[in-house]
Short mmCIF file of C-alpha atoms in Angstrom, two decimals:
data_model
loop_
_atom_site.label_atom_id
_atom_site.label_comp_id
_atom_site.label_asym_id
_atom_site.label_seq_id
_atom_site.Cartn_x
_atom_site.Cartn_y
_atom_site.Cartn_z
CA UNK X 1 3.32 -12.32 7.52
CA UNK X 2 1.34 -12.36 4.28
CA UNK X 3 3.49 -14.15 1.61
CA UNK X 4 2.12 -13.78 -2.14
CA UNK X 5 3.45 -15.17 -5.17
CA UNK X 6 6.71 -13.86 -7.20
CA UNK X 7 7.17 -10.53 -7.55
CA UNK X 8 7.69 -10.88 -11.08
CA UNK X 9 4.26 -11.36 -12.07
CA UNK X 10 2.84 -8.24 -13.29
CA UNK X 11 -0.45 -6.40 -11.19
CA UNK X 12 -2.77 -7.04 -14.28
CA UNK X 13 -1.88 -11.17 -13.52
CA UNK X 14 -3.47 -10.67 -10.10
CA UNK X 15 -6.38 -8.03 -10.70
CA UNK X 16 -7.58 -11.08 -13.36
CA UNK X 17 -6.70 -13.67 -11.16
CA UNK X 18 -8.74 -12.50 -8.27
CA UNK X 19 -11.82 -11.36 -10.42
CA UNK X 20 -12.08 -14.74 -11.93
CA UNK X 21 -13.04 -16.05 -8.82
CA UNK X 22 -17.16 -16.22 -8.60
CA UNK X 23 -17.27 -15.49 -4.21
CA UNK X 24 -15.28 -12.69 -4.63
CA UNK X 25 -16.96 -10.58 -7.32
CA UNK X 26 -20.09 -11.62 -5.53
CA UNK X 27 -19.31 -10.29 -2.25
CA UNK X 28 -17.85 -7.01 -3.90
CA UNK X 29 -21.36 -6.37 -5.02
CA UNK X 30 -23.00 -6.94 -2.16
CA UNK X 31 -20.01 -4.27 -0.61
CA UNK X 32 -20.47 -2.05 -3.60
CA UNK X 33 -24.41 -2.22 -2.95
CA UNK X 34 -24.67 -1.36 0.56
CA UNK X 35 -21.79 1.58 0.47
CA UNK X 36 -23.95 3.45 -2.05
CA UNK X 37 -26.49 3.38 0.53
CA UNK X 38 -23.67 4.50 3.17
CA UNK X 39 -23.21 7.39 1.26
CA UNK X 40 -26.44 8.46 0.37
CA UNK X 41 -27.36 7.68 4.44
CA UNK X 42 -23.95 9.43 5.93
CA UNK X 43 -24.16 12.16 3.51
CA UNK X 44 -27.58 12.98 4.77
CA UNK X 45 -26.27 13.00 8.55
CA UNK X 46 -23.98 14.87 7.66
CA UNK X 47 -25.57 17.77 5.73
CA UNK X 48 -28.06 18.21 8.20
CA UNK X 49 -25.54 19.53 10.30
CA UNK X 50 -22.60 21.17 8.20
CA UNK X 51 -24.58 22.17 5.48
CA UNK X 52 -27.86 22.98 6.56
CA UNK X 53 -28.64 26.77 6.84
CA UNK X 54 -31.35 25.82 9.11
CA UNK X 55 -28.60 24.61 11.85
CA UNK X 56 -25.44 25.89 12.21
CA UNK X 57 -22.64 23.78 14.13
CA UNK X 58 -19.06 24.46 15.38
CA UNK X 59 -16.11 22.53 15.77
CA UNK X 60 -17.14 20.81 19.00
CA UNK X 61 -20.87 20.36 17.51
CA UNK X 62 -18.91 18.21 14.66
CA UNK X 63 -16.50 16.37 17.35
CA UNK X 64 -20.07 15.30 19.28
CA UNK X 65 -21.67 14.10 16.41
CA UNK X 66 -18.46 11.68 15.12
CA UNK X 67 -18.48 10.86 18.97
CA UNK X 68 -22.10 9.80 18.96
CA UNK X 69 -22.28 7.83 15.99
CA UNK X 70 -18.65 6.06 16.30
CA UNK X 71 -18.13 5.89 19.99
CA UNK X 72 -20.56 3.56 21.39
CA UNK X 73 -20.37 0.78 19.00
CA UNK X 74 -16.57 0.79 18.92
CA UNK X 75 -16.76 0.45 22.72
CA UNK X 76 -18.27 -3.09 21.72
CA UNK X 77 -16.31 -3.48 19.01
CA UNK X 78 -14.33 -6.42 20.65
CA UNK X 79 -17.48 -8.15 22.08
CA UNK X 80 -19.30 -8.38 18.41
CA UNK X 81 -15.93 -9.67 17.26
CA UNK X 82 -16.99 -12.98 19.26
CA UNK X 83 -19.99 -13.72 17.30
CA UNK X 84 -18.29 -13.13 13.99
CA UNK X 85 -16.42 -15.85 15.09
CA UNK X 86 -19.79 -18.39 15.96
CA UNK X 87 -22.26 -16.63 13.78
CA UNK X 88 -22.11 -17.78 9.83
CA UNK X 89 -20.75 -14.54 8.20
CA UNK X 90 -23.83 -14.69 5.45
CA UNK X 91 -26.54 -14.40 7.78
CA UNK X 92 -24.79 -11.54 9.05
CA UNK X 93 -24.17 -10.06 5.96
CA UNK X 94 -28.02 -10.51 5.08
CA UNK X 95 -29.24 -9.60 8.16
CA UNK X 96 -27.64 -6.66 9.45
CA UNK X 97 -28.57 -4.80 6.05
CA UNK X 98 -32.29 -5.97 6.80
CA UNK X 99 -32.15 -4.41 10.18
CA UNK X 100 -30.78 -1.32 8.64
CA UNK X 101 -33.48 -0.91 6.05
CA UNK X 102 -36.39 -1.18 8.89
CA UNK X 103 -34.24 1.57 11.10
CA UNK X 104 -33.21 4.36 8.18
CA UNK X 105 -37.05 5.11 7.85
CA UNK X 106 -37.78 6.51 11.29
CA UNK X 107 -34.59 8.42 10.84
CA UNK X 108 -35.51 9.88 7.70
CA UNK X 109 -38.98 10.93 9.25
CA UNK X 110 -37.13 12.84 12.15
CA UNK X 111 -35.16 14.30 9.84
CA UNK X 112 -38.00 15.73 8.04
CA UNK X 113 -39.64 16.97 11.32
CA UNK X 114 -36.06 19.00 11.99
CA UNK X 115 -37.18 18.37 15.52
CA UNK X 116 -34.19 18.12 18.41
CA UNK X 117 -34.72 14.64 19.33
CA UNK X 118 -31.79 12.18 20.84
CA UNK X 119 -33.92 9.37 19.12
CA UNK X 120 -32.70 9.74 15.42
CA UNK X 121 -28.96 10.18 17.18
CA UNK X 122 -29.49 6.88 18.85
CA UNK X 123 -30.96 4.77 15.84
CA UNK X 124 -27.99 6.54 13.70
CA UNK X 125 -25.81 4.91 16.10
CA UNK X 126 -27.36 1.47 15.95
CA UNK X 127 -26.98 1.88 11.90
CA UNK X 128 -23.53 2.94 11.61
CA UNK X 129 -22.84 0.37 14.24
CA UNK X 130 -24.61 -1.93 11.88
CA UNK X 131 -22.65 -0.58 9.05
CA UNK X 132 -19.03 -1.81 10.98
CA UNK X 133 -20.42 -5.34 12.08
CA UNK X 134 -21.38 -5.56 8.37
CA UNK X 135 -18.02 -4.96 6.97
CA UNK X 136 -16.31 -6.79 9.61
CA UNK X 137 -18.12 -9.73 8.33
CA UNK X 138 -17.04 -9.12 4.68
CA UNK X 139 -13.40 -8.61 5.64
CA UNK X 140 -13.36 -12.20 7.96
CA UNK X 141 -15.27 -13.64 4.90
CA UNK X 142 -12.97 -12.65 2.43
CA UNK X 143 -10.07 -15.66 2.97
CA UNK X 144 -12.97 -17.69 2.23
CA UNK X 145 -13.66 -16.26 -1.49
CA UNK X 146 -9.93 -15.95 -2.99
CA UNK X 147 -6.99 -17.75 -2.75
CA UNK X 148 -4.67 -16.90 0.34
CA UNK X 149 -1.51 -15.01 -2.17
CA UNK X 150 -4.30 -12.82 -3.47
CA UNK X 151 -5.69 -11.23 -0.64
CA UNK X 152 -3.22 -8.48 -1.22
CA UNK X 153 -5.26 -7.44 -4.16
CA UNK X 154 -9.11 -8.38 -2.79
CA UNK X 155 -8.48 -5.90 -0.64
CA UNK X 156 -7.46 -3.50 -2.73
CA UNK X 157 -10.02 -3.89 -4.82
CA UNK X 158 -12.91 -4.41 -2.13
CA UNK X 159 -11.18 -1.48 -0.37
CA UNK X 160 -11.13 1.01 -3.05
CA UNK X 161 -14.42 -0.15 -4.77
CA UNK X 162 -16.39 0.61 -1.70
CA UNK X 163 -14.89 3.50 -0.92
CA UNK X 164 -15.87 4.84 -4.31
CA UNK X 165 -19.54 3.39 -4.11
CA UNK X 166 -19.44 5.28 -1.04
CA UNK X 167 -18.45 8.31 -2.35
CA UNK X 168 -21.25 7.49 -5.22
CA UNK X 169 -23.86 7.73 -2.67
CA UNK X 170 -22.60 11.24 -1.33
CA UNK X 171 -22.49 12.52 -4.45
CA UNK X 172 -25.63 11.48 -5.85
CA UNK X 173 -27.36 12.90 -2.57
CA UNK X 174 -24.97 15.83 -3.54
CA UNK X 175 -26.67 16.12 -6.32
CA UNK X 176 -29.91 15.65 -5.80
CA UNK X 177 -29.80 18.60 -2.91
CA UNK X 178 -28.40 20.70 -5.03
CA UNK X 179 -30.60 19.90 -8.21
CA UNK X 180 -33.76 18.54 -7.87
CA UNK X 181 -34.31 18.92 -3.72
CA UNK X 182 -33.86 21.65 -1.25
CA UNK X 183 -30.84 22.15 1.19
CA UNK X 184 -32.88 21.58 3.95
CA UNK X 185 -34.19 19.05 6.40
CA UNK X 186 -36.79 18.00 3.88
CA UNK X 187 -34.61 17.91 1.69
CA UNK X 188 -31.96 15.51 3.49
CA UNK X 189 -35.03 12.91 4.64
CA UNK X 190 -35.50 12.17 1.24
CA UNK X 191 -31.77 11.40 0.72
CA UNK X 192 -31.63 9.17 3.79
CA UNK X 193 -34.84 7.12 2.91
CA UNK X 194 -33.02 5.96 -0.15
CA UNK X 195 -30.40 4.19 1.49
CA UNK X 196 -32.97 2.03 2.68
CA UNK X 197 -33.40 0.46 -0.94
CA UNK X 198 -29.60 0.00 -1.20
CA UNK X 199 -29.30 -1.73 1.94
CA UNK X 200 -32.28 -4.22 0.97
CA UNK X 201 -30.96 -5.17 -1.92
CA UNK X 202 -27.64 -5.64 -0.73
CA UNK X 203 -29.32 -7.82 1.58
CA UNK X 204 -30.96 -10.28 -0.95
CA UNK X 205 -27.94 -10.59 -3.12
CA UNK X 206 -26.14 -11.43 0.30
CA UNK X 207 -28.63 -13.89 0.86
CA UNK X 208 -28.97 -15.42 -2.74
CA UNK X 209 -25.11 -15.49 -3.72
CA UNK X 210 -23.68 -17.54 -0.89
CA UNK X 211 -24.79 -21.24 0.68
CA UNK X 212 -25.27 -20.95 4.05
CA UNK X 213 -21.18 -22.32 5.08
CA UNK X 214 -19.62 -21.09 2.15
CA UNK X 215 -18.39 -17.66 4.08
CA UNK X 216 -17.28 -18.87 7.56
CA UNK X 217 -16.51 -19.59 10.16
CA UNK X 218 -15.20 -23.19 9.59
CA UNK X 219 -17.48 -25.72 10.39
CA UNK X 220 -14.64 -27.47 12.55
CA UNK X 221 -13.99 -24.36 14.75
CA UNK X 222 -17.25 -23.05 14.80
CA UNK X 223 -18.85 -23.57 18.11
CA UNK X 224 -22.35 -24.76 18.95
CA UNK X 225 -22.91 -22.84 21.68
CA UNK X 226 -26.09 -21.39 22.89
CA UNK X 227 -25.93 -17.54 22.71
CA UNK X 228 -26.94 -17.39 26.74
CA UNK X 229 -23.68 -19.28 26.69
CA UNK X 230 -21.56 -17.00 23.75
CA UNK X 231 -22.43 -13.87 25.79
CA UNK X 232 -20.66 -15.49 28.84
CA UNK X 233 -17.64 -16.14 26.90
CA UNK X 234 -17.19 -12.41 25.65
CA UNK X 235 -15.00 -11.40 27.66
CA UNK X 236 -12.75 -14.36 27.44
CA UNK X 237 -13.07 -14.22 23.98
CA UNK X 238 -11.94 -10.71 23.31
CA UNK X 239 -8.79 -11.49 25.91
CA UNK X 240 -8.33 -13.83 23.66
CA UNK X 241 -8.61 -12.07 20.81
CA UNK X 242 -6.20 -9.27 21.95
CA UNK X 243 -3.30 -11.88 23.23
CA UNK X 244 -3.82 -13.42 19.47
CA UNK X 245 -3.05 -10.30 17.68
CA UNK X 246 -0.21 -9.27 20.04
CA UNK X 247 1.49 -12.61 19.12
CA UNK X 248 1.00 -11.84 15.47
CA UNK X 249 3.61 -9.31 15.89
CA UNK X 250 4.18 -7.86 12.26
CA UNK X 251 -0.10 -7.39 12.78
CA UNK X 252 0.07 -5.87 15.81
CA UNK X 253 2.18 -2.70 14.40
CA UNK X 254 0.50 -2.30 12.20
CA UNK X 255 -2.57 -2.03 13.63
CA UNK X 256 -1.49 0.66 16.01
CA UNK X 257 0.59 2.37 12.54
CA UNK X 258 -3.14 2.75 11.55
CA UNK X 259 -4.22 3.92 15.23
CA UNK X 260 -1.73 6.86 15.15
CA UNK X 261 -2.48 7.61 11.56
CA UNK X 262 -6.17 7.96 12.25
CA UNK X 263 -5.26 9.95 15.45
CA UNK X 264 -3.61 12.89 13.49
CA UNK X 265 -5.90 12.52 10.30
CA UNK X 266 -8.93 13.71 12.33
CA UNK X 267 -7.39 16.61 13.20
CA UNK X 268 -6.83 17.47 9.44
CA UNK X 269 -10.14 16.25 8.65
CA UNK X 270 -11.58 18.29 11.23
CA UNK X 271 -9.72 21.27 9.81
CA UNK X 272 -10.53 20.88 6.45
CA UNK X 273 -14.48 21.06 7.54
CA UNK X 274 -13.53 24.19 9.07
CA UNK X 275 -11.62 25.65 6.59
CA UNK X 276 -14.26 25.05 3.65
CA UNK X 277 -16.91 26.03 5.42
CA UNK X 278 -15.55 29.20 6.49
CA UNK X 279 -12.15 30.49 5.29
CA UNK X 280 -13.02 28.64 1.69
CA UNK X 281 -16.21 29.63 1.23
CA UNK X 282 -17.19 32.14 -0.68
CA UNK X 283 -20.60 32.73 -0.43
CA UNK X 284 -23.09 33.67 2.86
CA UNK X 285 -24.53 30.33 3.52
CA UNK X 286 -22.62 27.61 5.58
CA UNK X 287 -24.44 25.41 2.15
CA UNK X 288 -22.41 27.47 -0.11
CA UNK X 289 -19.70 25.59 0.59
CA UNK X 290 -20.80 22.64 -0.82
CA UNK X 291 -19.53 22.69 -4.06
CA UNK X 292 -16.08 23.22 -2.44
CA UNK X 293 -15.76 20.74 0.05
CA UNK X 294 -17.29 18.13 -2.63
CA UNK X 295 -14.02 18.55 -4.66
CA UNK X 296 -12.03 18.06 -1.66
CA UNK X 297 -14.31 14.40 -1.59
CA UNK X 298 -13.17 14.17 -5.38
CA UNK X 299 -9.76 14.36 -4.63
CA UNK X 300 -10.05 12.07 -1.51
CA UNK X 301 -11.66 9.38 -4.00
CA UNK X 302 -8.95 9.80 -6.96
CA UNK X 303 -6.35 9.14 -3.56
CA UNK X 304 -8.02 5.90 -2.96
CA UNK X 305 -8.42 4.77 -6.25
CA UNK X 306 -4.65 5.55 -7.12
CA UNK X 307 -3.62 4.00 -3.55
CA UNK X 308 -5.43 0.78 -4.61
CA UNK X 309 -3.61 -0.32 -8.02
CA UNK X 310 0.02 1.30 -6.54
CA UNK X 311 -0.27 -0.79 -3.42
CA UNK X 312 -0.17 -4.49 -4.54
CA UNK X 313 2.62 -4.42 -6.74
CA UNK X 314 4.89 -1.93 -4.90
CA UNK X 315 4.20 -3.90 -1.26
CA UNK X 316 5.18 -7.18 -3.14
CA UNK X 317 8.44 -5.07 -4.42
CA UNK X 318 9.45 -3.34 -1.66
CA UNK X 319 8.01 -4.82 1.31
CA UNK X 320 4.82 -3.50 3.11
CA UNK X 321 6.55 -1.87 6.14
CA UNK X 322 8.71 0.28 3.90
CA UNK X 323 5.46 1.12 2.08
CA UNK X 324 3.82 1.94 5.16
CA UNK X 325 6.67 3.58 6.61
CA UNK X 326 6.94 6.08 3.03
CA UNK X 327 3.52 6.82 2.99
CA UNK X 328 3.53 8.04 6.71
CA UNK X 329 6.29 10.35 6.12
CA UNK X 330 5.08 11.71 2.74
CA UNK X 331 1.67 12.43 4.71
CA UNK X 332 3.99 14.62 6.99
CA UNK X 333 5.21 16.55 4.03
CA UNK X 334 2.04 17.25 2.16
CA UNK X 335 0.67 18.66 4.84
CA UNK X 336 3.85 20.88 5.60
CA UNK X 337 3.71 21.74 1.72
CA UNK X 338 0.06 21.66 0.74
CA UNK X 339 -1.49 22.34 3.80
CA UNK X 340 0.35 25.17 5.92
CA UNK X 341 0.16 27.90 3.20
CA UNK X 342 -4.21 27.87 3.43
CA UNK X 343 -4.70 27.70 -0.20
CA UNK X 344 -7.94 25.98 -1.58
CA UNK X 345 -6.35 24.52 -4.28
CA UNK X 346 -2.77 23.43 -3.02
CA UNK X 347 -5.22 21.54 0.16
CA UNK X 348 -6.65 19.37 -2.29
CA UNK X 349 -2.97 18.43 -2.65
CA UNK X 350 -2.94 17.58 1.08
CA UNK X 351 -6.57 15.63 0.63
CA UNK X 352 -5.34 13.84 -2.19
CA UNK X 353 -2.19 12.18 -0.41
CA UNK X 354 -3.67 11.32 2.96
CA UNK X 355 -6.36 9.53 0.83
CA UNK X 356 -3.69 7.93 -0.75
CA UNK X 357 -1.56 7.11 2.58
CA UNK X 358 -4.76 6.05 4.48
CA UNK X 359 -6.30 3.29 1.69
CA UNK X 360 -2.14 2.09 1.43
CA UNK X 361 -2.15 1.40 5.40
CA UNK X 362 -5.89 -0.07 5.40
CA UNK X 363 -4.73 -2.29 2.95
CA UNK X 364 -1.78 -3.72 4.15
CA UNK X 365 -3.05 -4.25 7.57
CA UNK X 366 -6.11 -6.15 6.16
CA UNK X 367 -4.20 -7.98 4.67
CA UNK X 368 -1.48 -9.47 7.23
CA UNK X 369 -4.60 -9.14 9.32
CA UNK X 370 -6.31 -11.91 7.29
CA UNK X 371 -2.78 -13.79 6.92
CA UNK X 372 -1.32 -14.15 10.41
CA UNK X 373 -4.38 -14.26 12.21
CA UNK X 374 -6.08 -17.67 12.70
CA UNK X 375 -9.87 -17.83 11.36
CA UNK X 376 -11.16 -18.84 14.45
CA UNK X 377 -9.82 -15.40 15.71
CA UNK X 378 -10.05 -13.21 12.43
CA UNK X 379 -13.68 -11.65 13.85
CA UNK X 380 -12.20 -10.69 16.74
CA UNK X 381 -9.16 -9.07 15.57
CA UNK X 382 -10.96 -7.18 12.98
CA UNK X 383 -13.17 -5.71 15.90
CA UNK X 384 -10.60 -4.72 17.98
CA UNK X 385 -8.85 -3.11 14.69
CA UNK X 386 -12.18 -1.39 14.50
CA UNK X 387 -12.37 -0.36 17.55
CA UNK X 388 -8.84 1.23 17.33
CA UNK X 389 -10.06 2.84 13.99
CA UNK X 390 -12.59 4.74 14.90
CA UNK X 391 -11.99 5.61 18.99
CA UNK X 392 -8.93 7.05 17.76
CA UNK X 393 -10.50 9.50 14.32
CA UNK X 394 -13.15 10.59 17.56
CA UNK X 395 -10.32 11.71 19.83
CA UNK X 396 -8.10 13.21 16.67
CA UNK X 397 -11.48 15.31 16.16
CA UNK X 398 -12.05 16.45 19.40
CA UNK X 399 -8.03 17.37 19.74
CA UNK X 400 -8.64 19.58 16.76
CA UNK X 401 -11.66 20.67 18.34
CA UNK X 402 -9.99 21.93 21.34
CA UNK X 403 -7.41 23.28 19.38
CA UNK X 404 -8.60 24.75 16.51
CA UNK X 405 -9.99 28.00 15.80
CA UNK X 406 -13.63 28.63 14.61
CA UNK X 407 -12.09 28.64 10.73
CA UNK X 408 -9.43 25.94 11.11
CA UNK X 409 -6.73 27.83 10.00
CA UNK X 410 -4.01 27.17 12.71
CA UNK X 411 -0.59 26.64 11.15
CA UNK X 412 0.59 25.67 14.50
CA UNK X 413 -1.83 22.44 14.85
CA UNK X 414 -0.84 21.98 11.54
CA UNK X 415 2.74 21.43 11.78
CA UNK X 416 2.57 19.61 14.73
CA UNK X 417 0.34 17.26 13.20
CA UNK X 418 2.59 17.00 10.30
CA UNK X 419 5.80 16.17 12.85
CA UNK X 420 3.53 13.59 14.40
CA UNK X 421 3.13 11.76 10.72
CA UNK X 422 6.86 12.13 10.27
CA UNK X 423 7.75 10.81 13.63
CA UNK X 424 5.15 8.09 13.67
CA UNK X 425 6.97 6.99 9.94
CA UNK X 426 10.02 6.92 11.78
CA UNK X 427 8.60 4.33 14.79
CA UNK X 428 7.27 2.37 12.52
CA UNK X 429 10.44 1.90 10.39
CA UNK X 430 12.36 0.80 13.30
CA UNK X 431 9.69 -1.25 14.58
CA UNK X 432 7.72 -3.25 11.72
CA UNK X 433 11.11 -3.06 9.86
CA UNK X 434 12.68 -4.80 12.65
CA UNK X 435 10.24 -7.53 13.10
CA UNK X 436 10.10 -8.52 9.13
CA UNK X 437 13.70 -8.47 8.34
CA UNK X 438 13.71 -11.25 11.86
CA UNK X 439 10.89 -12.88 10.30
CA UNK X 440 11.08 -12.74 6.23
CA UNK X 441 13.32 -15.16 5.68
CA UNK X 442 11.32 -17.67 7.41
CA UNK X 443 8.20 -17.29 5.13
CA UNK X 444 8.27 -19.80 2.14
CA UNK X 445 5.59 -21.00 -0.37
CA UNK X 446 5.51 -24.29 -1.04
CA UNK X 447 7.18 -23.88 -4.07
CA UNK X 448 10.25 -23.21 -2.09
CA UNK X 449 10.16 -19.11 -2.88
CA UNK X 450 10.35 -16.74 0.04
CA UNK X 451 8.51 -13.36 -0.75
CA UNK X 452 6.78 -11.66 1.75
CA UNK X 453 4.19 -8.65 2.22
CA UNK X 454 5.24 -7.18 5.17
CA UNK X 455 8.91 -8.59 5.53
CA UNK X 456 10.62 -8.12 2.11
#
C-alpha cells in the first residue's frame, strides 16, 4: 500500500512540496513536451479518418484503426517491461523520442499523398508504441525524482499536466485545420510533421536534464547482461513480473478496476464519435462536426484537471479504494442521467465525469503501483498495466462496434454499460476494501503514524 504523510496537511503543502524538487519538474517538461507533440501527431491520425470529407469511416473502420495502432505493441507490452528494468530509463526517454522524430516524417508524407498504403498504419504503430515505452519509462522513473509520500501528488500532477499538453496539441492542430489549413489530407500532413519538433526537443531536454543513473534502474539491481542474453530472459521476466503484481494484492485490483473501467469506457467513447458525428452534427460534412466533438475534448480536459487536485487530498481522507469504488459508481449514474436522454449538452455532462473517474483510477493505481511494487519489477508491472489498458479500450470499441448503430444512439448499450460501471463499483468495494482494511493497519511511517492510500 502507498502510505503518505498526515492527512492533516493541507493539498497546497504537497503540490509545493513536490514542485520544489528539481527531477521532478524536469521530467514533467520533458512529459509536457512530448504530449504536445502526441496531440498534434494523434489528432492528425485521427482527423484523417473521422473528419476528413475525403474518407468517410464507420464504426468498425474506427474499432480497426484503435486496433491497429494499440494492439500490437500492447501484445509486447510485458516483454518491453524487461528492458525498462536493465535499460537506464534516460536513454530511453531520449531515445525513443529520437526514433519518433525520424519516423513522423514518412508518415506525414503518406498522409499528404492520401494514398491507401498499410505502410503509414505500420510506422503509426511503431510511434504510438514508442509513445507507451516512453511513458512507461517516466512513470518507473518517477520514485526516483520525489520523495516516496509524494508520489500521490507527482502523479497527479504528471498525470493531468500531460493530459492537458496533450489536449494542447489537438487543439492547436484543431486550430490550425480549421484556420489557417484545409480539412484535408494536406492539410493533416502538415499537422503531423510538427510533432516531429516536439518530440526532438523533448528528446534533448531528456538528455540534458538527467546524469546518466540518476533515473533508474538501481545500479545494484540492474543487470549487466548482454541483450542476446535479456531477450532470453523475457519470458521469465514477464512471469515474473505478473507473479510480482499478483502478490501486491491491493495493486493487483486495482489494476484490473482500471481493466474493466477501460472495457466499458470504449464503448461510450465509441458512441460519443458516433453520436457527434452524426446525430450531433448539424451540418453536411462528417468535418462539420468538429467544432462539436472539440467541446466534448474541452470537457474531457476540465474532468482531468478537476480529477487531479480532488484526488490527493480526498484518497489521503478517505482511503483510495472508497475513492475508486465512488467514482465507478458515479460513472454508472452519469451515464444513466447525462447520457441516455441523447442531448448534446447534458453528454458533455457524461464526458466530463468519466474524465474525471478515469484520471482518479489512473492515479491511484500509479501510485500503489510505484509503492508496492519493487523497482527491480516496476518496468514490468507498468507494461503489463499497459497492456491491460489499452487491449481492453480496443475490445470496449469493437463491443460498441458490434453493437452500436451507425449514429450511436442505442439506449440499450447504454444502460448496460452504465450497470456494468455500477456493478464493477460494487466488486471492487468488496474486494480492494477487503484487502486494505486486512492490510491498513499494518502500514506505519517511521514516525510511528499509520495512514494509508489505498487502506484508510
Amino acid at each position: 500500500m502507498s502510505t503518505v504523510t498526515a492527512a492533516a496537511h493541507p493539498q497546497s503543502h504537497f503540490v509545493r512540496a513536490v514542485l520544489r524538487q528539481r527531477g521532478f519538474r524536469r521530467l514533467l517538461g520533458v512529459r509536457m513536451v512530448a504530449q504536445i507533440g502526441d496531440g498534434l501527431f494523434q489528432g492528425a491520425l485521427a482527423g484523417t479518418v473521422l473528419f476528413n470529407p475525403e474518407q468517410r469511416a464507420d464504426g468498425m473502420a474506427i474499432a480497426a484503426g484503435f486496433a491497429v495502432l494499440l494492439l500490437p505493441y500492447s501484445l509486447i507490452g510485458p516483454y518491453v517491461g524487461v528492458f525498462l528494468d536493465r535499460w537506464r530509463r534516460r536513454t530511453i526517454i531520449s531515445r525513443t523520442n529520437l526514433l519518433r522524430t525520424v519516423l513522423v516524417l514518412p508518415i506525414a508524407l503518406y498522409i499528404w499523398q492520401g494514398h491507401e498504403s498499410p505502410t503509414p498504419f505500420l510506422l503509426a504503430l511503431v510511434v504510438t508504441g514508442l509513445n507507451r515505452f516512453f511513458l512507461a519509462g517516466l512513470s518507473a522513473a518517477t520514485p526516483h525524482v520525489v520523495d516516496d509520500h509524494m508520489l500521490v501528488t507527482a502523479n497527479s500532477f504528471s498525470a493531468t499536466l500531460g493530459s492537458l499538453s496533450f489536449s494542447v496539441g489537438i487543439g492547436t492542430g484543431a486550430a490550425l485545420i480549421k484556420t489557417v489549413l484545409a480539412t484535408s489530407f494536406h492539410g493533416y500532413a502538415l499537422v503531423a510533421a510538427m510533432a516531429a519538433g516536439f518530440y526532438l526537443a523533448s528528446a534533448l531536454l531528456g538528455r540534458s536534464s538527467f546524469t546518466a543513473d540518476e533515473l533508474g534502474p538501481d545500479a545494484a539491481q540492474q543487470t549487466k547482461s548482454s541483450i542476446r542474453q535479456a531477450v532470453g530472459e523475457v519470458n521469465r521476466g514477464t512471469v515474473a513480473g505478473v507473479r510480482h503484481l499478483a502478490a501486491k494484492r491491493g495493486a493487483a485490483y486495482l489494476v484490473l478496476a482500471q481493466a474493466v473501467f477501460r472495457l466499458l469506457y470504449g464503448v461510450v467513447l465509441l458512441a460519443c464519435l458516433l453520436l457527434f458525428r452524426t446525430v450531433f452534427n448539424t451540418g453536411d460534412e462528417v468535418s462539420d462536426s468538429f467544432s462539436t466533438i472539440a467541446k466534448a475534448f474541452v470537457a474531457g480536459g476540465v474532468g482531468m484537471l478537476l480529477a487531479s487536485f480532488v484526488t490527493p487530498p480526498v484518497a489521503r481522507r478517505i482511503g483510495g479504494w472508497r475513492w475508486v469504488t465512488a467514482v465507478l459508481a458515479t460513472t454508472g449514474a452519469a451515464i444513466l442521467g447525462f447520457g441516455l436522454p441523447f442531448d448534446p449538452s447534458l453528454l458533455l455532462g457524461a464526458v466530463f465525469v468519466t474524465s474525471v473517474a478515469a484520471q482518479a483510477i489512473k492515479i491511484v493505481t500509479d501510485t500503489s503501483l510505484q509503492h508496492e511494487c519493487a523497482d527491480e519489477f516496476r518496468g514490468r508491472v507498468f507494461s503489463i498495466n499497459d497492456t491491460a489498458f489499452n487491449i481492453m479500450l480496443v475490445a470496449g470499441i469493437y463491443i460498441g462496434a458490434l453493437t452500436l448503430p451507425y449514429t450511436g444512439q442505442s439506449a440499450v448499450v447504454l444502460g448496460i454499460v452504465a450497470v456494468g460501471y455500477v456493478l464493477a463499483a460494487a466488486a471492487y468495494a468488496v474486494l480492494g476494501g477487503r484487502w486494505a482494511r486486512r492490510v491498513g493497519d499494518d502500514i506505519a511511517q517511521p514516525d510511528g503514524t499509520s495512514v494509508a492510500l489505498i487502506s484508510r
